Every structure is written in structure tokens, then in C-alpha cells.
Amino acid sequence: METGLRLLRAARRTFTGPAALLGDPVLRERAAGYLADLTRPYGLRVPAGLFDAPAAALGQSYGEMAAELIPAVVPPDEPVDLLVLAFAVHDMLPGRATAAYLSHVCPGTPMSFALCDQGSAAAFTGLRIARAYGCRRALLLAVEQAVLPYDAAVPVPARHRAVAMLYDALADDGAHRDGDSDGAAGGPELIGLGGGARVTALRQHVDVDAGDVAALAAAEVGELTAGRTDVAVVLGADLAAVWPGHGGAAVTTGPRRQPSTGVWWALLDRLAGDAARPRPVVVADYEPGLNYLSVVALAPAGRSEPVGERRADEREQPLVRLRGTDGDPDPGAG
Amino acid sequence: MTAIEAVSVFLPQRRVPVESLAAPLGLSDMQVRLFRRFHGLTEVRRDPGLSLTDLLLRAAHGLTALHTLRRRVRFVVYGRAFPVVTPYPVNPLHEVCRALGLGHALAFTLTQQSCASALAAIDVAGRLLASEPDTPDGPPLALVLTGEKAFTRDAQFIPETSVFSEGASACLLSAGGGRDRLLAYACHQRGEFDVAGGESPARFQRAYRPALAEVIGRALERSGTTLSELRLVLPHNVNLMTWKRLCRLIGLPLDRVLLDNVTETGHVFCADAFVNYRTARQRDLLRPGDRYLVAAVGAGDGATFAAMVFEH
């Protein structure tokens, strides 16, 4: 089922520097008090003196991360109607209404909110909400940072990362300004998407046991690719770990320990890699803690149906293959 | 059209006079008198023995129809003022869903509009329902939850403005019911009042009532309703003075605003709308065809002003 959305422009970044706001002593003190109160009822403790550390060691603020990506994908004359910030792990300014701030720095002053408590499914839900809104443009921001100031007893993300994806309504044939090169050194990486990618299907399955997810995911991918051999498949790391393979599809897998951004990071790799000869892509991710399987299918904009041929280099390779994400600046951290 | 099917509210029995908040929060006698005499805030509900999951479950258990309708619930949307209320990965929302037998529903939290997040949750849930096919048991439903603990200083009071009560609500929504139909929603966000936005608290105070008046006007216009046609306004329970001044600003008779809960419960985060809806129903203040307005303001870092018009 067509969703009426097109992925028009995208940018991403791995953040390595300090969060500027965490250098502010007033905000540090507020964050320290908030996090101490947050953890106390659960028998967890924020280490004394943690907030005396340099800002770079304190983790990130999603406001600053997302705000840096917005100008890369939203020109001032393309107002956004809806902004959704999706995260799983909270940031280090946890009491802040970050989405409201992002509305202020985004062209169009869009309706904005955050989605959370849903693990890796949140960004897919954000896309589903964007479809339901039927707006001209929706900005989906997936963010995660790698510091939790207490013993969470679960792995934290490997890196501070953010992905911004601007979707528009298919009827809007406004000017495309996609770049095909990196931004300034250390800045957002703008991903060239050519004419964009139509969102042709969007599905979420709930209550999917870990033992069932591989078969269900394979069935979904099989249905959405309809047996074609030219369709790329992008999987989140948790799903890739149990992926049984699906004949005819080249599989890209997202980096491990990036639950919120990983599959989208890998999608952008796939789209950029295929920019010269765009082809349909099916993206799927599994949230093992909450048993959500999410699937989205995209096709090059301007084609009436997902068509394409295997490229020459692909004919030399097995129909099913796994590859790491291209351009990962820190592949060892996965 | 999004419609309310049922509403349940849970407030802890334990009442705490505002004077008792002075010592733990370091409030002066003058600040306490301001709350009681100027803002009409006399007590709040707090119960340290109840967890967030307890609050949410008690609200949901008040929805007597939920047990028989649960197979139709496709979405559970938790509208929450405070973005982060538990350490990662503790997840009260999914604990509640499991306890209610709602593991088959897509559940997520919508936040970062502060106390206006509940109205956005209603709007989002309604839009998702509109494109959802019927279930084998009937048309799909959404469960909108609100509920918070006063777990940290910022969740206990807003200086010189309001005090928070713990509490929770549960609201069943349909895409086509007839009882309380959502006619219009308006929302305006002012992110410049975030810590990084550069605007002063004094300017926020000046902008507050005009901004709320603007979204109320927009919601009325979108619903084709005039101010005089409103049977009732269900406010956010921030304080009495804000509503007295707002009514003067927009020309609304104060007796049209249901302010009774401000005094005895204070501001129940995102649950105010449902607390006041329950009171309106209990007092039989709404007749079929009556139009009423729900208003909310999220004023943390950044600000969100929101209003909805319903037809009963």
C-alpha cells in the first residue's frame, strides 16, 4: 500500500565533541539532581562527582545533535509541518522538552513531539504517524547517545549518532536540492538520494516472540520483494543476527549497538550506494526487548513500480550476502 | 472522527496541604501564601507508596469496559509531561500493557510537549485509528494514558505558578464514536523559551495568556464554534489567577470554566483534561450536542499551547 510519503533528503552524523549545554554549570546541576531523583527509587546511583567531569565525558544533548542536522535537510523555504524525535536511550538533559525547542529551530515551526519507550520501533512509529498526518513535509529524527550515568545493566549505544530524514507528500514536486557529498569536515553528512524514495509499504507487528521473528521477517520481506532479485534488504543488527536469508535479496545490516539509528544509518548507506542506479529497498528491524517487528519498503521516486535489474557487479555475487555499513568512521565499535 | 468512548481517573487518596511542601522544597512563607491565597492552590495528592505503574494501572482498571473491549485496542499512547521518568530500560508503559492483556497493541510514549502532551496523544491516536482496519471484534480502539509521579523538584512545583499532584488517567478513543467527538485541535509551540532558545522567563510570562488565547481562538474557528456557544471549558489546573485573567482577555465568563479541581488537586500534569472531564460528567454539566473546549499548556523548557473542541 502506498503511503503517500517520499524520503526526499537525509543527513546523519556521529558526534564526538562535547555537548555545549552540558558545559553550563546551572544546567549541569539541574541534570545531576534530576538523574539522582530518577534513579533513586530503582536502587541505582549516579556516581558522586560525575558532573565534575569535562563535558565531553558526560554524553550528549539530543537538542544540539538534532539541531545540527536540521539545516542540512530543511532549506528555509521548505517549511516542515511535523517533526518527530525518536529515541530509546535518554540524553543527559532528560527533563528538557527538546522537541518543542527543535520546532523553534526548524523552518515552518512544525508541530513537534518525541516518541520513546518503544526501543527501535519508535522511528517506524514516527513514520507511521507522519503518514497519518498527511502533511506536506515531515521531519523524522532518530537520535541516540552512548552515556548513561548509572549501571543500566544493558548495553548502551556504541556511539553518539543522529539521523535526520525529511519526507514529503508525493504530490509535492518541489525542487530537489540533494547533495551527493559530505558536509563540511566534522559536520552532518548529507546523503544524496536523487529523486527521492517513495515509501511503498509500512508495517509494524507487535508481540512477536524472538523465536518467531526470523520467519515472520522473511515472510514480510518475501511478500514485499515479490521474489524479485533486484531488491535490497536493510536489517537492523538484532534482526540480522537471526536472519534466515531470503533468496534474491542483497542484505545490508546495520551496526550493532545502535538501536535507534542503526537501521536508518544502513539505509542511507544503501541508498547512497545505489544512487547511480536506484532500486527498491525493504528495511526491517526487530526490538527484542519489546517484541516489535517493523518493516518499511521504499522504491525510487518516479517509477510506477519497484523495478530494476541486478547490476553487473551483483551478478558475480551470491543472491544473499551480508555487508557492513559503508563509511562507518568507527567500525570497530560495533 | 475521533471520539472519546470512556474516561477513568485515579488520584491518590492522600492529601498534602501546600504548607507541607514548604520545608522539602525550601519555599518561603510568602511563596506558600501565594499558592494558597493568590492562586487558589490549597492541597495536592501524593502517595510515596504508589509507583508510576501503580498509578497507571489503577486508572486503567477504572475503565470497566476495557476488559471486554481489549481485543479491539490497537494503540496505547502514553501522553507524558516529563520526557524521562524511569532509568533506562525500565518501561512502566509496557508493564501496564502486559498487566492489562494489551500485548497485542502498539504502545509508545508521546512526550516533550510538557503538560500539553496529552492533547497531542489524543490527536495522534485518533489519526492512527482513522487508517486502521476493523478488528475481528469490531472497530479499532486506542487507549490514551496519562500519569506521573512528583519524583523530582521540577515535577513537584512550578515556582510562583503551580503545584503538581500525582495521578493518572485512562481514556478509550474510537475513530467514529458518537459520545464526545473531537471537532478541532490547535497547537502552537514556542521553543524559544527553551534553555537554548534565549528568551527570558519574564517574556514567557507576558506571552503566556495571549498565546493560550490564540490557540483557543484557532480551535474554535476550526470547529465552527463561537466562544459564546461553548457550554464549558475544561482547563489545565495551573491556578485560578491565570484563568481569571485569561477569561478577561478573551471575554469568557469565568463560570464557564470548570475550576473546582484546581483548589483540591492542583495540576495533575497531563491528566487535568481527564480529571475535569470526569467532574463535568459526574455533575451532569454536559448535554448532548454541547460543545466544550479543553485547554492545556506545557511550560517546561520550551512551551506548548494547545486547545481542543469537542461535541458531547
XYZ file of C-alpha atoms in Angstrom, chain A:
334
model
C 0.000 0.000 0.000
C 1.451 3.380 -0.981
C 1.850 5.669 1.979
C 1.923 8.945 0.077
C 5.346 9.735 1.524
C 8.673 10.168 -0.169
C 12.042 10.229 1.524
C 13.340 13.412 -0.001
C 16.529 14.249 1.822
C 18.622 12.768 4.628
C 21.662 13.560 6.745
C 23.492 11.837 9.551
C 26.362 12.381 11.899
C 28.466 10.666 14.527
C 29.078 13.175 17.325
C 32.441 13.132 19.036
C 32.699 16.517 20.713
C 31.130 17.717 23.956
C 27.532 18.892 24.272
C 27.771 22.644 24.678
C 24.837 22.886 27.069
C 26.452 20.413 29.442
C 29.210 22.954 29.942
C 26.704 25.260 31.615
C 27.061 24.829 35.415
C 23.388 25.614 36.055
C 22.175 23.021 33.597
C 24.700 20.517 34.926
C 23.363 20.943 38.416
C 19.784 20.548 37.222
C 20.672 17.431 35.262
C 22.569 15.949 38.206
C 19.607 16.489 40.547
C 17.121 15.132 38.039
C 19.138 11.996 37.346
C 19.748 11.345 41.047
C 15.992 11.565 41.716
C 15.273 9.441 38.650
C 17.489 6.564 39.715
C 16.999 6.539 43.499
C 13.656 4.660 43.572
C 15.199 1.922 41.451
C 18.201 1.334 43.675
C 20.585 2.889 41.175
C 23.042 5.639 41.900
C 24.610 8.431 39.882
C 28.298 8.434 40.892
C 29.300 11.339 43.110
C 31.354 13.852 41.203
C 30.220 12.620 37.830
C 29.113 16.078 36.841
C 32.537 17.483 37.712
C 33.849 15.680 34.645
C 34.597 17.504 31.385
C 31.503 17.968 29.239
C 32.851 15.570 26.620
C 32.598 12.711 29.112
C 29.017 13.485 30.081
C 27.255 12.342 26.970
C 25.053 14.333 24.682
C 22.014 16.544 24.434
C 19.597 15.481 21.713
C 18.601 19.092 21.168
C 22.045 20.035 19.973
C 22.527 16.859 17.949
C 19.236 17.212 16.107
C 19.540 20.967 15.670
C 22.795 20.456 13.824
C 21.192 18.135 11.275
C 18.051 20.157 10.584
C 19.670 22.827 8.349
C 21.305 20.076 6.303
C 17.963 18.639 5.211
C 15.471 21.504 5.534
C 16.077 24.675 3.497
C 14.446 27.814 4.925
C 11.873 27.925 2.141
C 10.633 24.363 2.670
C 8.567 24.607 5.836
C 8.013 21.408 7.775
C 4.590 20.551 9.213
C 5.509 17.738 11.576
C 8.718 16.987 13.466
C 9.115 13.671 15.319
C 12.100 12.981 17.546
C 12.559 9.251 18.184
C 14.849 7.858 20.851
C 15.274 4.837 23.086
C 18.091 5.802 25.434
C 17.551 9.205 27.071
C 20.046 12.022 26.788
C 21.863 13.880 29.550
C 19.361 16.720 29.786
C 16.435 14.394 30.468
C 13.928 16.924 31.740
C 14.053 19.113 28.678
C 11.169 19.413 26.180
C 13.657 19.053 23.353
C 11.096 18.564 20.590
C 9.500 21.908 21.427
C 12.905 23.547 21.061
C 13.516 21.794 17.750
C 10.245 23.190 16.434
C 11.711 26.633 17.068
C 14.860 25.958 15.019
C 13.098 24.127 12.163
C 11.664 26.013 9.175
C 7.877 26.069 9.469
C 7.823 25.892 13.301
C 6.255 22.451 12.928
C 4.073 20.540 15.338
C 6.652 18.527 17.229
C 6.900 15.813 19.839
C 9.111 12.942 20.879
C 8.387 9.221 20.762
C 10.088 6.877 23.194
C 9.630 3.811 25.399
C 9.423 1.752 22.220
C 13.051 0.926 21.501
C 13.985 0.718 17.848
C 10.316 0.741 16.801
C 9.883 4.417 17.682
C 11.210 5.834 14.418
C 8.991 3.477 12.412
C 6.044 4.631 14.502
C 7.077 8.193 13.754
C 6.927 7.423 10.056
C 3.524 5.843 10.533
C 2.297 8.968 12.302
C 3.705 11.129 9.501
C 1.662 9.064 7.065
C -1.436 9.514 9.197
C -0.925 13.280 9.343
C -0.914 13.589 5.571
C 1.254 16.684 5.798
C 3.387 18.357 3.136
C 6.652 17.651 4.889
C 7.577 15.649 7.954
C 10.993 15.530 9.570
C 11.924 12.318 11.342
C 14.914 12.482 13.672
C 16.369 9.322 15.198
C 18.897 10.003 17.936
C 20.927 8.102 20.478
C 23.846 8.794 22.777
C 26.260 6.493 24.475
C 26.406 7.606 28.111
C 24.124 6.597 30.949
C 25.256 7.853 34.347
C 24.196 4.711 36.196
C 24.524 0.971 35.837
C 21.729 0.253 33.391
C 22.558 -3.457 33.238
C 22.018 -3.311 29.474
C 24.374 -2.260 26.699
C 24.323 1.417 25.799
C 24.728 2.619 22.215
C 28.249 2.372 20.870
C 28.371 5.955 19.615
C 26.512 9.249 19.758
C 24.614 9.297 16.469
C 21.735 11.047 14.796
C 19.906 10.556 11.511
C 17.550 13.142 10.005
C 15.114 12.180 7.259
C 12.883 14.674 5.507
C 9.769 13.131 3.977
C 7.343 14.958 1.762
C 3.968 14.245 0.250
C 4.220 12.642 -3.148
C 2.109 15.359 -4.699
C 4.729 17.951 -3.776
C 7.194 18.095 -6.605
C 9.241 20.908 -5.168
C 12.834 21.452 -6.097
C 15.263 18.770 -5.091
C 18.459 20.015 -3.593
C 20.062 16.781 -2.582
C 23.782 16.861 -2.327
C 25.943 13.927 -3.056
C 28.909 14.843 -0.941
C 29.787 15.114 2.691
C 29.162 18.331 4.563
C 31.954 20.430 5.978
C 34.572 18.486 7.906
C 33.025 17.265 11.144
C 29.573 18.414 10.115
C 26.490 16.497 9.005
C 26.880 14.097 6.124
C 24.209 14.860 3.544
C 23.135 11.742 1.684
C 22.355 12.071 -1.987
C 19.001 10.491 -2.763
C 18.478 11.528 -6.349
C 14.775 11.977 -6.895
C 13.977 10.524 -3.510
C 12.448 7.232 -2.463
C 8.722 6.549 -2.210
C 7.544 4.779 0.906
C 5.530 1.974 -0.650
C 4.702 -0.033 2.468
C 4.904 0.429 6.213
C 4.029 -2.330 8.653
C 4.505 -2.994 12.340
C 3.964 -6.323 14.069
C 3.525 -6.489 17.819
C 4.032 -9.286 20.302
C 6.490 -11.117 18.056
C 8.486 -13.632 20.073
C 12.186 -13.891 19.388
C 11.666 -17.440 18.150
C 9.153 -16.302 15.558
C 10.721 -13.130 14.267
C 13.030 -14.658 11.685
C 10.224 -16.458 9.891
C 7.875 -13.501 10.071
C 10.526 -11.081 8.851
C 11.429 -13.404 5.989
C 7.769 -13.709 5.042
C 7.352 -9.931 5.081
C 10.457 -9.358 3.016
C 9.400 -12.099 0.660
C 5.998 -10.541 0.174
C 7.334 -7.032 -0.272
C 10.020 -8.065 -2.725
C 7.662 -10.411 -4.528
C 10.534 -12.713 -5.395
C 12.466 -10.034 -7.258
C 16.199 -10.345 -7.277
C 16.948 -6.663 -7.585
C 15.529 -5.534 -4.255
C 17.947 -4.562 -1.493
C 17.219 -5.505 2.097
C 18.402 -3.469 5.074
C 18.198 -5.067 8.504
C 18.801 -3.811 11.999
C 21.567 -5.660 13.791
C 19.235 -7.585 16.097
C 17.221 -8.860 13.185
C 20.276 -9.571 11.052
C 21.538 -11.838 13.820
C 18.630 -14.208 13.260
C 18.053 -13.516 9.579
C 17.467 -16.762 7.693
C 18.221 -15.192 4.361
C 15.845 -14.508 1.571
C 16.583 -15.580 -1.930
C 17.357 -12.828 -4.337
C 17.970 -10.000 -1.944
C 21.277 -8.322 -1.154
C 21.288 -7.629 2.551
C 22.861 -4.680 4.310
C 22.987 -4.906 8.051
C 23.059 -2.011 10.474
C 25.830 -1.549 13.021
C 25.494 -3.307 16.344
C 24.605 -1.372 19.491
C 22.926 1.481 17.629
C 19.303 0.518 18.268
C 17.702 3.833 17.324
C 19.850 4.933 14.398
C 21.471 1.731 13.129
C 18.952 0.564 10.558
C 18.444 4.100 9.214
C 22.198 4.655 9.013
C 22.458 1.479 6.980
C 19.509 2.504 4.805
C 21.300 5.708 3.896
C 24.396 3.688 3.032
C 22.284 1.525 0.774
C 20.550 4.435 -0.936
C 23.799 6.306 -1.424
C 25.482 3.192 -2.783
C 22.669 2.705 -5.248
C 22.368 6.379 -6.194
C 23.608 5.799 -9.737
C 21.051 3.084 -10.275
C 18.346 3.311 -7.641
C 16.440 0.190 -6.737
C 13.732 -0.790 -4.261
C 14.725 -1.359 -0.649
C 12.986 -3.174 2.188
C 14.016 -2.058 5.681
C 13.243 -4.147 8.751
C 14.168 -4.035 12.402
C 13.280 -6.019 15.500
C 13.064 -4.656 19.009
C 13.929 -7.709 21.090
C 13.030 -6.213 24.458
C 9.515 -5.258 23.423
C 8.840 -7.722 20.610
C 8.146 -5.265 17.801
C 8.955 -6.065 14.178
C 8.836 -3.027 11.921
C 9.103 -3.065 8.146
C 9.167 -0.289 5.577
C 9.575 -0.587 1.811
C 10.880 2.148 -0.448
C 11.124 2.456 -4.191
C 12.878 5.037 -6.331
C 10.591 8.010 -6.828
C 9.349 8.387 -10.353
C 8.935 4.680 -11.010
C 5.467 3.289 -11.141
C 6.500 0.038 -9.517
C 9.543 -1.427 -7.879
C 11.603 -2.500 -10.865
C 15.264 -2.849 -11.609
C 17.891 -5.265 -12.706
C 20.850 -6.730 -10.959
C 23.934 -4.733 -11.658
C 26.913 -6.380 -13.291
C 28.874 -6.487 -10.071
C 25.959 -8.073 -8.264
C 25.618 -10.848 -10.824
C 29.024 -12.012 -9.671
C 27.853 -12.389 -6.097
C 25.556 -14.734 -4.194
C 21.942 -13.699 -4.053
C 22.124 -13.331 -0.304
C 25.031 -11.505 1.209
C 25.768 -9.540 4.312
C 27.819 -6.404 4.332
C 28.734 -3.918 6.987
C 27.728 -0.327 6.778
C 29.741 1.737 4.352
C 31.534 4.747 5.564
C 31.404 3.817 9.218
C 34.048 6.043 10.810
C 34.465 3.649 13.709
C 33.653 0.150 12.510
C 35.465 -1.440 15.412
C 32.987 -0.032 17.893
C 30.184 -2.207 16.633
